[in-house]
GROMACS .gro file of C-alpha atoms in nm:
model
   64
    1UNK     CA    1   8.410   9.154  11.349
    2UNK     CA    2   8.153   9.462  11.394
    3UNK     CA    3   8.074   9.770  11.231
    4UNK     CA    4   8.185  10.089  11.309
    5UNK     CA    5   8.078  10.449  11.198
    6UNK     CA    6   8.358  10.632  11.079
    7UNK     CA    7   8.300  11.032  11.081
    8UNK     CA    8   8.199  11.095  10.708
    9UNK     CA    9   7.929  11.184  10.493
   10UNK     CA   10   8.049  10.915  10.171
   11UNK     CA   11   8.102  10.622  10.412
   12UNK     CA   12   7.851  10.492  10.646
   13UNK     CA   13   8.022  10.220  10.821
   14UNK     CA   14   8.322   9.973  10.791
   15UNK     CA   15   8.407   9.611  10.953
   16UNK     CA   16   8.804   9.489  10.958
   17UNK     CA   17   8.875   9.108  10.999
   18UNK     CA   18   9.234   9.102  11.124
   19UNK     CA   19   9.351   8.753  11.026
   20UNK     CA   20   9.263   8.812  10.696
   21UNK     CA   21   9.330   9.168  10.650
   22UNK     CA   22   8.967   9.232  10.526
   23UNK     CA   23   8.820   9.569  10.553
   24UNK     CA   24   8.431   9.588  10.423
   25UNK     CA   25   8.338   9.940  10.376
   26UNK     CA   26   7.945  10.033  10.310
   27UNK     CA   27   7.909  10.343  10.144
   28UNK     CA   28   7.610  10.567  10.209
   29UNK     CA   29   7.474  10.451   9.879
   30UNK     CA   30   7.381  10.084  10.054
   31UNK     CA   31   7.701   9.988   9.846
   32UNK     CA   32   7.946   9.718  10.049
   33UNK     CA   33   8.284   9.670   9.851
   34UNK     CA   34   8.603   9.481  10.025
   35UNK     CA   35   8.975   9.568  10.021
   36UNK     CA   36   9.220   9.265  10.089
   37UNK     CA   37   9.572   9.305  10.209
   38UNK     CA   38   9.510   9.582  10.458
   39UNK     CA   39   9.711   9.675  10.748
   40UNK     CA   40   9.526   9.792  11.077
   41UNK     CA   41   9.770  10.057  11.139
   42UNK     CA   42   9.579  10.160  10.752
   43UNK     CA   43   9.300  10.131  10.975
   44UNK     CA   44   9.346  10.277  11.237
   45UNK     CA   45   9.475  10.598  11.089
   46UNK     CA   46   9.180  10.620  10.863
   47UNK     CA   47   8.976  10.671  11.169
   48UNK     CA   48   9.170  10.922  11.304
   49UNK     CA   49   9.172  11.134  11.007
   50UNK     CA   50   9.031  11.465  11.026
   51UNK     CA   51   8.794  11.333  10.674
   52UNK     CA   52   8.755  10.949  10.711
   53UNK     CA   53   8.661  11.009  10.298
   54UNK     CA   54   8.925  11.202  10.246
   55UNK     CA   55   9.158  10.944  10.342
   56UNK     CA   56   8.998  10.637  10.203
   57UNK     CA   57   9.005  10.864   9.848
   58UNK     CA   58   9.374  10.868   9.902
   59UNK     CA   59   9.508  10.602  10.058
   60UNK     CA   60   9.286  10.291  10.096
   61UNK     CA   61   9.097  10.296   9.732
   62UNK     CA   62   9.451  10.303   9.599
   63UNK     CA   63   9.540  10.001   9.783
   64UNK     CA   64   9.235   9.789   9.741
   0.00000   0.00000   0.00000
């Protein structure tokens, strides 16, 4: 498990645990919240969207 900078201004880093579908995000704030039940191809895409917090507005807060 390690942390990874996605390209935003909102999120300042994230850390997945694949076997149990964990992603951690830590908002810029200092803020750490975690979203269960979370595909990596979620993932995945999130850092490949053109607004990482864009995308986690969208898709992943409405999942977690």
């Amino acid at each position: 498990i390690e942390y990874r900078v996605p390209n935003s201004t909102c999120i300042k880093a994230y850390r997945y645990d694949k076997k149990s579908k964990t992603l951690s995000v830590m908002f810029t704030s200092g803020s750490i919240y975690d979203y269960y039940e979370i595909d990596e191809e979620i993932v995945r895409e999130w850092m490949t969207a053109t607004s990482a917090g864009k995308y986690f507005n969208q898709v992943i807060r409405k999942l977690g």
